Short mmCIF file of C-alpha atoms in Angstrom, two decimals:
data_model
loop_
_atom_site.label_atom_id
_atom_site.label_comp_id
_atom_site.label_asym_id
_atom_site.label_seq_id
_atom_site.Cartn_x
_atom_site.Cartn_y
_atom_site.Cartn_z
CA GLY A 186 92.61 127.24 86.17
CA ASP A 187 93.86 130.46 84.59
CA ASP A 188 95.64 131.76 87.71
CA GLN A 189 99.21 132.79 87.02
CA ILE A 190 101.81 132.05 89.67
CA PRO A 191 104.60 134.64 89.58
CA ILE A 192 108.04 133.29 90.47
CA ASN A 193 110.81 135.79 91.12
CA LYS A 194 114.57 135.20 91.01
CA ARG A 195 115.06 134.33 94.66
CA GLY A 196 116.86 131.13 95.67
CA SER A 197 115.34 127.94 94.28
CA GLY A 198 114.81 126.50 97.77
CA VAL A 199 112.87 129.61 98.86
CA ARG A 200 110.82 129.68 95.66
CA ARG A 201 109.95 126.02 95.97
CA LEU A 202 108.88 126.55 99.58
CA ILE A 203 106.69 129.50 98.56
CA LEU A 204 105.07 127.42 95.82
CA LEU A 205 104.46 124.45 98.09
CA ASN A 206 102.98 126.60 100.85
CA PHE A 207 100.74 128.34 98.30
CA PHE A 208 99.36 125.02 97.10
CA ARG A 209 98.97 123.71 100.65
CA ALA A 210 97.06 126.83 101.67
CA GLU A 211 94.79 126.37 98.67
CA VAL A 212 94.06 122.77 99.69
CA GLU A 213 93.14 123.87 103.21
CA ARG A 214 90.98 126.70 101.85
CA LYS A 215 89.12 124.37 99.47
CA GLN A 216 88.56 121.80 102.19
CA SER A 217 87.27 124.45 104.57
CA ALA A 218 84.99 126.04 101.97
CA THR A 219 83.44 122.82 100.68
CA GLY A 220 83.58 120.66 103.78
CA SER A 221 85.10 117.93 101.63
CA PRO A 222 87.80 115.75 103.21
CA GLY A 223 89.67 115.50 99.91
CA VAL A 224 90.82 117.82 97.13
CA ILE A 225 91.78 116.97 93.55
CA TYR A 226 93.86 119.51 91.61
CA ALA A 227 93.73 119.26 87.81
CA ILE A 228 96.33 121.45 86.11
CA GLU A 229 96.69 121.71 82.36
CA GLU A 230 100.24 122.11 81.05
CA PRO A 231 101.90 123.70 84.11
CA GLU A 232 104.97 124.43 81.97
CA THR A 233 103.13 127.20 80.06
CA SER A 234 104.95 130.58 80.16
CA GLN A 235 107.50 129.32 82.67
CA HIS A 236 111.29 129.18 82.42
CA PRO A 237 112.59 125.56 82.49
CA SER A 238 114.07 126.02 85.98
CA ASN A 239 110.71 127.28 87.22
CA GLN A 240 108.94 124.36 85.54
CA ARG A 241 111.04 122.02 87.68
CA LEU A 242 110.15 123.96 90.84
CA ILE A 243 106.45 123.77 90.04
CA ILE A 244 106.57 120.01 89.37
CA GLU A 245 108.55 119.36 92.56
CA ALA A 246 106.05 121.40 94.58
CA LEU A 247 103.14 119.52 93.01
CA ARG A 248 104.82 116.20 93.75
CA ASP A 249 105.20 117.22 97.40
CA LEU A 250 101.59 118.34 97.44
CA SER A 251 100.40 114.99 96.07
CA GLU A 252 101.93 113.32 99.13
CA GLN A 253 99.74 115.33 101.49
CA GLU A 254 96.84 113.49 103.05
CA ASN A 255 93.54 113.67 101.12
CA CYS A 256 95.06 115.42 98.13
CA GLN A 257 95.52 114.24 94.55
CA VAL A 258 97.17 116.12 91.69
CA LEU A 259 96.48 115.53 87.98
CA ILE A 260 98.52 117.31 85.31
CA THR A 261 98.68 117.14 81.54
CA THR A 262 101.81 117.91 79.54
CA HIS A 263 103.35 117.52 76.09
CA VAL A 264 106.88 118.18 77.39
CA PRO A 265 109.05 115.04 77.75
CA GLY A 266 111.31 116.75 80.30
CA LEU A 267 108.42 117.35 82.66
CA ALA A 268 107.22 113.78 82.35
CA GLY A 269 110.75 112.72 83.24
CA LEU A 270 110.46 114.50 86.61
CA LEU A 271 107.53 112.32 87.65
CA PRO A 272 107.59 108.82 89.16
CA ILE A 273 107.21 106.34 86.33
CA ASP A 274 104.29 104.53 87.94
CA SER A 275 102.33 107.80 88.12
CA ILE A 276 102.39 108.37 84.34
CA ARG A 277 99.26 107.59 82.30
CA TYR A 278 98.94 107.56 78.51
CA ILE A 279 95.49 108.38 77.13
CA TYR A 280 94.58 107.53 73.55
CA LYS A 281 91.66 106.58 71.30
CA ASP A 282 91.57 103.07 69.89
CA GLU A 283 90.37 102.05 66.41
CA ASN A 284 86.77 102.22 67.64
CA GLY A 285 87.15 105.76 68.92
CA GLU A 286 87.02 104.63 72.55
CA ASN A 287 89.22 106.33 75.14
CA ASN A 288 91.88 104.12 76.71
CA VAL A 289 94.27 104.72 79.60
CA THR A 290 97.48 102.76 80.11
CA ILE A 291 99.68 102.83 83.20
CA GLY A 292 103.32 103.87 83.38
CA ASP A 293 105.07 100.63 82.50
CA SER A 294 107.88 100.13 79.99
CA ALA A 295 105.52 99.61 77.02
CA THR A 296 103.61 102.77 77.89
CA LEU A 297 106.80 104.82 78.17
CA LYS A 298 107.83 103.72 74.69
CA ARG A 299 104.45 104.81 73.31
CA VAL A 300 104.77 108.15 75.08
CA ALA A 301 108.26 108.65 73.65
CA ASP A 302 107.06 107.82 70.13
CA GLU A 303 104.03 110.10 70.46
CA LEU A 304 106.06 113.04 71.75
CA GLY A 305 108.77 112.53 69.16
CA VAL A 306 111.54 112.02 71.69
CA ILE A 307 114.85 111.64 69.86
CA PRO A 308 118.37 111.27 71.27
CA ASP A 309 120.55 114.38 71.55
CA GLU A 310 123.70 113.88 69.47
CA ARG A 311 125.73 115.38 72.32
CA VAL A 312 124.85 112.47 74.60
CA GLN A 313 127.79 110.11 75.13
CA VAL A 314 126.71 108.07 78.15
CA PHE A 315 123.51 107.10 79.97
CA VAL A 316 123.54 106.85 83.76
CA CYS A 317 120.74 104.55 84.90
CA VAL A 318 119.43 104.65 88.48
CA GLU A 319 116.32 103.43 90.27
CA GLY A 320 114.38 106.67 90.76
CA PRO A 321 114.29 110.50 90.69
CA ASN A 322 115.70 110.77 94.22
CA ASP A 323 118.86 108.96 93.11
CA VAL A 324 119.17 111.49 90.29
CA SER A 325 119.08 114.36 92.80
CA PHE A 326 121.61 112.61 95.04
CA LEU A 327 124.15 112.12 92.24
CA LYS A 328 123.73 115.65 90.94
CA ASN A 329 124.47 117.10 94.37
CA PHE A 330 127.41 114.81 95.12
CA SER A 331 128.99 115.24 91.69
CA LYS A 332 128.83 119.02 92.09
CA ALA A 333 130.59 118.83 95.46
CA LEU A 334 133.29 116.47 94.18
CA ASN A 335 133.83 118.55 91.04
CA SER A 336 134.60 121.58 93.23
CA VAL A 337 137.95 119.97 94.17
CA ASP A 338 138.48 117.75 91.10
CA GLU A 339 137.46 119.16 87.73
CA THR A 340 137.80 115.74 86.08
CA ILE A 341 134.64 114.70 87.92
CA PRO A 342 131.62 115.47 85.68
CA VAL A 343 128.71 117.43 87.12
CA LEU A 344 125.60 115.41 86.44
CA GLY A 345 122.70 117.56 85.31
CA ALA A 346 125.03 120.23 83.95
CA ASP A 347 126.99 118.24 81.37
CA PRO A 348 124.92 117.70 78.16
CA ARG A 349 127.04 114.63 77.34
CA ILE A 350 125.48 112.75 80.27
CA VAL A 351 121.84 111.74 80.61
CA VAL A 352 120.67 110.40 83.97
CA LEU A 353 117.68 108.07 83.65
CA PRO A 354 115.47 106.94 86.56
CA LEU A 355 114.34 103.50 85.40
CA GLY A 356 111.76 102.94 88.12
CA GLY A 357 111.85 99.96 90.46
CA ASN A 358 108.85 98.25 88.85
CA THR A 359 110.18 98.47 85.29
CA LEU A 360 113.93 98.36 85.89
CA GLY A 361 114.16 94.69 84.95
CA ASP A 362 112.47 95.35 81.60
CA TRP A 363 114.91 98.13 80.78
CA VAL A 364 117.89 95.87 81.49
CA SER A 365 116.62 92.61 80.00
CA ASN A 366 115.25 94.22 76.84
CA ASN A 367 118.18 96.63 76.53
CA TYR A 368 115.89 99.42 75.31
CA LEU A 369 118.79 101.87 74.88
CA LYS A 370 120.88 99.54 72.71
CA ASN A 371 119.94 101.14 69.38
CA LEU A 372 121.24 104.51 70.57
CA GLY A 373 124.78 103.11 70.58
CA ARG A 374 125.82 104.69 73.88
CA PRO A 375 127.42 102.96 76.90
CA GLU A 376 125.47 102.83 80.14
CA ILE A 377 126.47 103.15 83.79
CA HIS A 378 123.94 101.50 86.14
CA ILE A 379 123.95 102.27 89.89
CA TYR A 380 121.50 100.44 92.15
CA ASP A 381 120.88 100.24 95.90
CA ARG A 382 122.04 97.17 97.81
CA ASP A 383 119.04 97.32 100.17
CA THR A 384 118.86 94.45 102.69
CA GLU A 385 118.23 91.40 100.53
CA ASN A 386 120.92 88.76 100.18
CA PRO A 387 121.87 88.53 97.39
CA PRO A 388 121.02 92.15 96.51
CA LYS A 389 117.72 92.61 94.68
CA TYR A 390 119.29 93.88 91.45
CA GLN A 391 122.48 91.82 91.46
CA ALA A 392 121.36 89.63 88.55
CA TYR A 393 120.56 92.71 86.46
CA CYS A 394 123.98 94.19 87.25
CA GLN A 395 125.65 90.98 86.11
CA GLU A 396 123.59 91.11 82.92
CA VAL A 397 124.73 94.67 82.16
CA ASN A 398 128.38 93.87 82.91
CA ALA A 399 128.23 90.90 80.55
CA ARG A 400 127.10 92.94 77.53
CA GLY A 401 130.62 93.71 76.35
CA ASP A 402 129.63 97.12 74.95
CA GLY A 403 131.40 99.28 77.53
CA SER A 404 128.42 99.39 79.88
CA GLN A 405 128.99 98.89 83.62
CA ALA A 406 126.78 98.31 86.64
CA PHE A 407 127.40 98.90 90.34
CA ILE A 408 125.60 98.10 93.57
CA THR A 409 126.06 100.40 96.55
CA LYS A 410 128.12 98.95 99.40
CA LYS A 411 125.75 100.66 101.84
CA ARG A 412 122.00 100.06 102.01
CA GLU A 413 121.04 102.98 99.74
CA MET A 414 122.09 106.48 98.70
CA GLU A 415 120.81 108.12 101.89
CA ASN A 416 123.32 106.15 103.97
CA TYR A 417 126.12 108.21 102.40
CA LEU A 418 124.68 111.43 103.87
CA HIS A 419 126.43 112.93 106.88
CA PRO A 420 124.52 113.37 110.17
CA ASP A 421 125.75 116.98 110.28
CA ALA A 422 124.10 117.71 106.92
CA ILE A 423 120.85 116.15 108.15
CA SER A 424 121.04 118.22 111.33
CA GLU A 425 121.69 121.39 109.31
CA VAL A 426 118.44 120.91 107.38
CA TYR A 427 116.15 119.32 109.98
CA GLY A 428 117.46 120.84 113.20
CA PHE A 429 117.92 117.49 114.96
CA ARG A 430 120.57 114.77 114.96
CA ILE A 431 120.07 111.09 114.23
CA ALA A 432 122.45 108.17 114.44
CA PHE A 433 122.46 105.48 111.76
CA GLY A 434 124.62 102.75 110.32
CA ASP A 435 125.34 101.56 106.81
CA ASN A 436 122.34 99.21 106.75
CA ASP A 437 119.76 101.38 108.54
CA ASP A 438 116.67 102.83 106.83
CA VAL A 439 117.58 106.53 106.99
CA PRO A 440 114.37 107.94 105.39
CA LEU A 441 112.28 105.94 107.87
CA ILE A 442 114.35 107.16 110.83
CA VAL A 443 114.03 110.78 109.69
CA ALA A 444 110.30 110.54 108.89
CA ARG A 445 109.58 109.00 112.28
CA GLU A 446 111.60 111.67 114.08
CA VAL A 447 109.84 114.47 112.18
CA HIS A 448 106.46 112.97 113.09
CA GLN A 449 107.35 112.58 116.76
CA ARG A 450 108.47 116.22 116.91
CA SER A 451 105.33 117.47 115.13
CA GLY A 452 103.21 117.38 118.29
CA SER A 453 100.77 114.88 116.82
CA HIS A 454 98.72 112.91 119.33
CA ASN A 455 99.13 109.82 117.15
CA THR A 456 102.20 107.66 117.60
CA TRP A 457 104.18 106.61 114.54
CA ASP A 458 103.15 102.98 114.92
CA SER A 459 99.46 103.95 115.05
CA LEU A 460 99.59 105.68 111.66
CA ASP A 461 98.05 104.02 108.61
CA SER A 462 100.70 102.35 106.45
CA GLU A 463 99.88 104.66 103.51
CA VAL A 464 100.35 107.72 105.71
CA GLN A 465 103.69 106.36 106.90
CA LYS A 466 104.72 105.71 103.30
CA LYS A 467 103.94 109.29 102.27
CA LYS A 468 105.94 110.69 105.18
CA ILE A 469 108.89 108.44 104.31
CA LEU A 470 108.74 109.50 100.64
CA ARG A 471 108.68 113.14 101.71
CA ALA A 472 111.75 112.59 103.90
CA LYS A 473 113.50 110.70 101.09
CA ARG A 474 112.98 113.55 98.66
CA ARG A 475 114.18 116.15 101.14
CA LEU A 476 117.24 114.07 102.05
CA ASN A 477 118.33 113.71 98.43
CA ASN A 478 117.67 117.35 97.55
CA GLU A 479 118.18 119.66 100.52
CA VAL A 480 120.43 117.50 102.70
CA ALA A 481 122.55 116.22 99.80
CA SER A 482 123.17 119.83 98.76
CA LYS A 483 124.79 120.40 102.18
CA MET A 484 127.37 117.67 101.64
CA THR A 485 130.85 119.19 101.66
CA ILE A 486 133.99 117.38 100.55
CA GLU A 487 134.90 116.81 104.20
CA ARG A 488 131.51 115.27 104.92
CA ILE A 489 131.68 113.07 101.81
CA MET A 490 135.13 111.79 102.78
CA GLN A 491 133.88 110.89 106.26
CA GLN A 492 130.83 109.04 104.97
CA ASP A 493 132.54 107.48 101.94
CA PRO A 494 136.19 106.93 102.96
CA LYS A 495 136.70 104.33 100.21
CA ASN A 496 135.69 106.85 97.52
CA GLU A 497 132.93 104.64 96.18
CA ILE A 498 130.86 107.52 94.78
CA LYS A 499 133.93 109.17 93.27
CA MET A 500 134.74 105.88 91.54
CA TRP A 501 131.27 105.75 89.94
CA LEU A 502 131.71 109.27 88.62
CA GLN A 503 135.22 108.55 87.36
CA GLU A 504 133.87 105.61 85.36
CA ILE A 505 131.25 107.92 83.86
CA SER A 506 134.03 110.38 82.97
CA LYS A 507 135.95 107.66 81.13
CA LYS A 508 133.02 107.27 78.73
CA LEU A 509 133.23 110.93 77.68
CA ARG A 510 135.15 112.14 74.66
#
C-alpha cells in the first residue's frame, strides 16, 4: 500500500521490534476483520525512501513476520542488497519468454545468475576477499563475533564494516553448485569458506571444503569443530536475551533447545511434540535468527574465550585478514 512507516533514530533493536509488532498487529487486525485464517502481505519496493540501515530493519521484520503462522509476505525489489538479505530459496525471478508468456523460476544458482545479470550486479573494485558461509544467520554471527574480537585486537577485520570483505550466504541447497562450478573464479579474488560440521560423519560439506582447498588460488575452507555456529554462544548471553538458562554441549542442537524452551514457557496448551513439523520448523528458525543476531551481539571477549578456548573463530578471521592488502 501507500502507508509510510516512520522510523526514528532509536536503537536498531528497538526499531526492529516496533516494526515487527506493527506488522504483527496488522496481521491480527486483518484476520479479525475478514475472518480469514491467513493473511498475505504484498509490498512493492520496501526500500523506497528509506535509509539503507532502515531497509535492513524492514526486511528483517518482514522475514520474522513470514515465519508467523498463517502469514505470507511477498515483496518486489530492484535492489541487489535487499535480495541478498533474503533466503536464497525464497527468491523468484519473473520474466517474459519469447512468446510473451510470464515465467517464474525459483532461487537456485542459475536463477541467481540471471538476477545478477538483470540487475547489473558488478564487483566492487575494493573487494579483496569473499567469505562464503551457508546462510544469512552465519553472516550475522560472524559480524557480531568479529566486532567483539576487533575490540581487543585491531588486526581482526570487522565483517560488514570493511568494504574489502564481502560475506556471501551460499544457501544449503545451492552451496555445492557454487563450489563445484566456482562461480566467483572470474572475479580473481580468494575465498574463505566456513561451514557447519553438523552431525554427519564425515561432515556434510567436507568434500566441498577439500575441493576449495585444492584450488591452489589462495582460497581456504574450514569446517566448525562444534556442531554449528550457535554452539559457540555462551549460556550467559542466551540468558541475557531470553531470561532463562539452558545447558548444551558442542554437538547439541541449540536452536531447537531454545525454541522448545520458549514454547514451553509461552503458556500454550499444546506440547512441543504435538506441534506440526512446519510450526516447529518456524519456531526453530525464529530462535536461530535471534541467537545469531541478539544473542551473538552480547558475546564479550570473556564469553568468547570460554566458549572457544582454542581460538577457532579468531583463526578464521586472521586468515581473512591475511588476504587483505
